[in-house]
C-alpha positions as a printed Julia matrix, in Angstrom:
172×3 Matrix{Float64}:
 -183.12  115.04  124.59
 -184.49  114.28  128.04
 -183.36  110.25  128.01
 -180.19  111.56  126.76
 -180.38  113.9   130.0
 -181.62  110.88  132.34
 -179.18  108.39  131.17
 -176.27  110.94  131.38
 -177.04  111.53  135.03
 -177.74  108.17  135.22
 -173.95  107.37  134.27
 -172.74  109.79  136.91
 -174.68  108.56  139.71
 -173.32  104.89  139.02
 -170.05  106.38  138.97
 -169.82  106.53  142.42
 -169.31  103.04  142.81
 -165.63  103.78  140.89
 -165.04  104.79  144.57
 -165.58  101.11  146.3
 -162.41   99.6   145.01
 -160.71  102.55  146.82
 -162.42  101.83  150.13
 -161.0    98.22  149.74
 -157.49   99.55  149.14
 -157.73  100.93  152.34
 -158.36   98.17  154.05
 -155.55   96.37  152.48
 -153.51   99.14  153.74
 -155.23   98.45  157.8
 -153.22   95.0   156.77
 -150.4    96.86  156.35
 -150.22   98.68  159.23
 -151.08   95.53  161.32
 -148.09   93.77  160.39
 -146.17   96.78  161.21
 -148.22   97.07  163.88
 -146.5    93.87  164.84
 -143.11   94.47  163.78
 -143.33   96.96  166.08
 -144.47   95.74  169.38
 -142.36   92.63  168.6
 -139.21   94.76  168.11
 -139.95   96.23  171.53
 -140.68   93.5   173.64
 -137.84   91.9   171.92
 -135.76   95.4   173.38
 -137.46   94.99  176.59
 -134.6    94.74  178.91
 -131.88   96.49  176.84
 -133.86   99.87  175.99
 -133.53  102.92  177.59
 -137.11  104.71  179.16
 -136.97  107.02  176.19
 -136.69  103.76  173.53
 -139.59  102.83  175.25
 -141.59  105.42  175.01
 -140.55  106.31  171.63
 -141.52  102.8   170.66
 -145.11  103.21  172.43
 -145.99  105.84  170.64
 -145.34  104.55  167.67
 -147.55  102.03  168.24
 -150.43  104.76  169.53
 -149.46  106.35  166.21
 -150.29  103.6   164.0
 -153.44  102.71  166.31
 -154.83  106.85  165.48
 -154.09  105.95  161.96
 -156.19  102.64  161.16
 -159.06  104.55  163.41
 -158.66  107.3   160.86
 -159.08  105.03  157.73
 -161.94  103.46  159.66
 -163.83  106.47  159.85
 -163.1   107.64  156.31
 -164.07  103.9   155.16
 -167.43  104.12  157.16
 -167.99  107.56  156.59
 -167.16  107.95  153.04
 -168.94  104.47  151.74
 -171.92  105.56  153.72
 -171.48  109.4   152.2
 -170.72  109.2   148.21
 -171.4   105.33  147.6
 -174.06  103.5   148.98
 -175.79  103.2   152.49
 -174.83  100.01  154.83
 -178.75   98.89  155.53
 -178.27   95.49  156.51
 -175.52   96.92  159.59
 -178.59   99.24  161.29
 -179.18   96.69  163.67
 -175.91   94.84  163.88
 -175.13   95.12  167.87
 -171.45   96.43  166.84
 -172.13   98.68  164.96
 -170.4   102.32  165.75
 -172.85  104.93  167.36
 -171.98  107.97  164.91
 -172.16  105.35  161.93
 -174.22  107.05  159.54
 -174.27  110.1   161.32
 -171.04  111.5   159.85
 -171.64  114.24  157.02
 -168.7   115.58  154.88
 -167.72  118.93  156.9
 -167.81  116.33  159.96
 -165.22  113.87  158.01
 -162.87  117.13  157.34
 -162.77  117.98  161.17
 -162.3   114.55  162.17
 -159.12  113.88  159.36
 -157.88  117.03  160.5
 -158.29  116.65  164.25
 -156.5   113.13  163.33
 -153.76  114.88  161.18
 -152.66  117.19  164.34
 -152.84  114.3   166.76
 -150.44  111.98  164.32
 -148.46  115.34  163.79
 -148.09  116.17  167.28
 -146.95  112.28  168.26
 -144.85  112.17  165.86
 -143.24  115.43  167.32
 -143.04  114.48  170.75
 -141.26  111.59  169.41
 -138.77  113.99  167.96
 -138.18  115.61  171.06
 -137.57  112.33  172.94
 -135.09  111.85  170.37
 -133.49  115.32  170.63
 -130.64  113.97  172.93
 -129.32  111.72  169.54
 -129.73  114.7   167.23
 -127.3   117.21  167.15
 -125.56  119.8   164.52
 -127.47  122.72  162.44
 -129.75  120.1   159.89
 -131.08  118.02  162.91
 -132.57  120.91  164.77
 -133.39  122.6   161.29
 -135.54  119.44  160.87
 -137.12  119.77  164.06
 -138.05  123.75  163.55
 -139.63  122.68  160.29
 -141.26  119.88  162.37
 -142.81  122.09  164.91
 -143.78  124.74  162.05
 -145.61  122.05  160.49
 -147.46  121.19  163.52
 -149.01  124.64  164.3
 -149.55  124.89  160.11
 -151.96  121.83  161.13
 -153.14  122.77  164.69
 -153.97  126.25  162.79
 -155.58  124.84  159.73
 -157.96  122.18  162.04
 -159.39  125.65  164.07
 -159.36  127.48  161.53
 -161.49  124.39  159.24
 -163.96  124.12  162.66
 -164.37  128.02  162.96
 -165.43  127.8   159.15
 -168.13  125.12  160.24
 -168.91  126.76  163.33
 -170.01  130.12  160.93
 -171.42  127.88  158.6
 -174.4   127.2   161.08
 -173.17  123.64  161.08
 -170.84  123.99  164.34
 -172.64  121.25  167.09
């Protein structure tokens, strides 16, 4: 009964290599945020001279929001990997590599997505407002109430996940 035990927990500890194909798929989507990445800052130096100040900074935060979100999958990559799958030895002395590599536990990674989430939440609503001028009637402001409502859901949910860690003794 007890290799039947060892080579069931056996199975489940390999298992956690199911997760490395995911990892990958995230870095095929950083490729897909590069290109629109790209699209994007093309499209506005290509509107350079024609677009109004708001355009503008409409368009740049588009591009800061895209920017928050590959350093977001970056983390989870790192963090995860390192977490559930399998440490990255041969990186401990690789000159690049990211101080709080290996240093990121799981409540850490939940703080972090969710101080990400209310970041990419809030550009995208000042985005909103810098549109406001080229929204009007009862369903475009609707839109933005929901917007904002969403917003504090997040900005509530991210102190209300690091109060949790802060009473969990884990709080820095």
């Amino acid at each position: 009964m007890k290799r039947i035990e060892n080579a069931f927990e056996h199975l489940l500890f390999s298992s956690r290599w199911l997760m490395a194909p995911i990892y990958l798929g995230l870095v095929l989507a950083m490729v897909v945020l590069l290109v629109k990445f790209a699209k994007e800052i093309f499209g506005l130096v290509d509107h350079i001279m024609t677009a109004t100040g708001s355009e503008m900074i409409i368009g740049v935060l588009s591009l800061v929001d895209i920017a928050l979100i590959m350093n977001l999958l970056i983390i989870i990559m790192f963090s995860g990997y390192e977490n559930f799958v399998s440490k990255m030895d041969d990186l401990h002395g690789h000159q690049d590599r990211p101080e709080w590599m290996g240093h990121i536990g799981f409540s850490d990674l939940k703080i972090k997505l969710i101080g990400s989430i209310v970041a990419i939440s809030g550009i995208e609503l000042l985005k909103a407002f810098m549109n406001v001028e080229h929204t009007t009637g009862e369903i475009n402001h609707q839109r933005l109430g929901w917007m904002v409502g969403i917003h504090v859901t997040f900005l509530f949910s991210g102190v209300m996940y690091a109060l949790m860690d802060r009473l969990g003794g884990k709080g820095h």
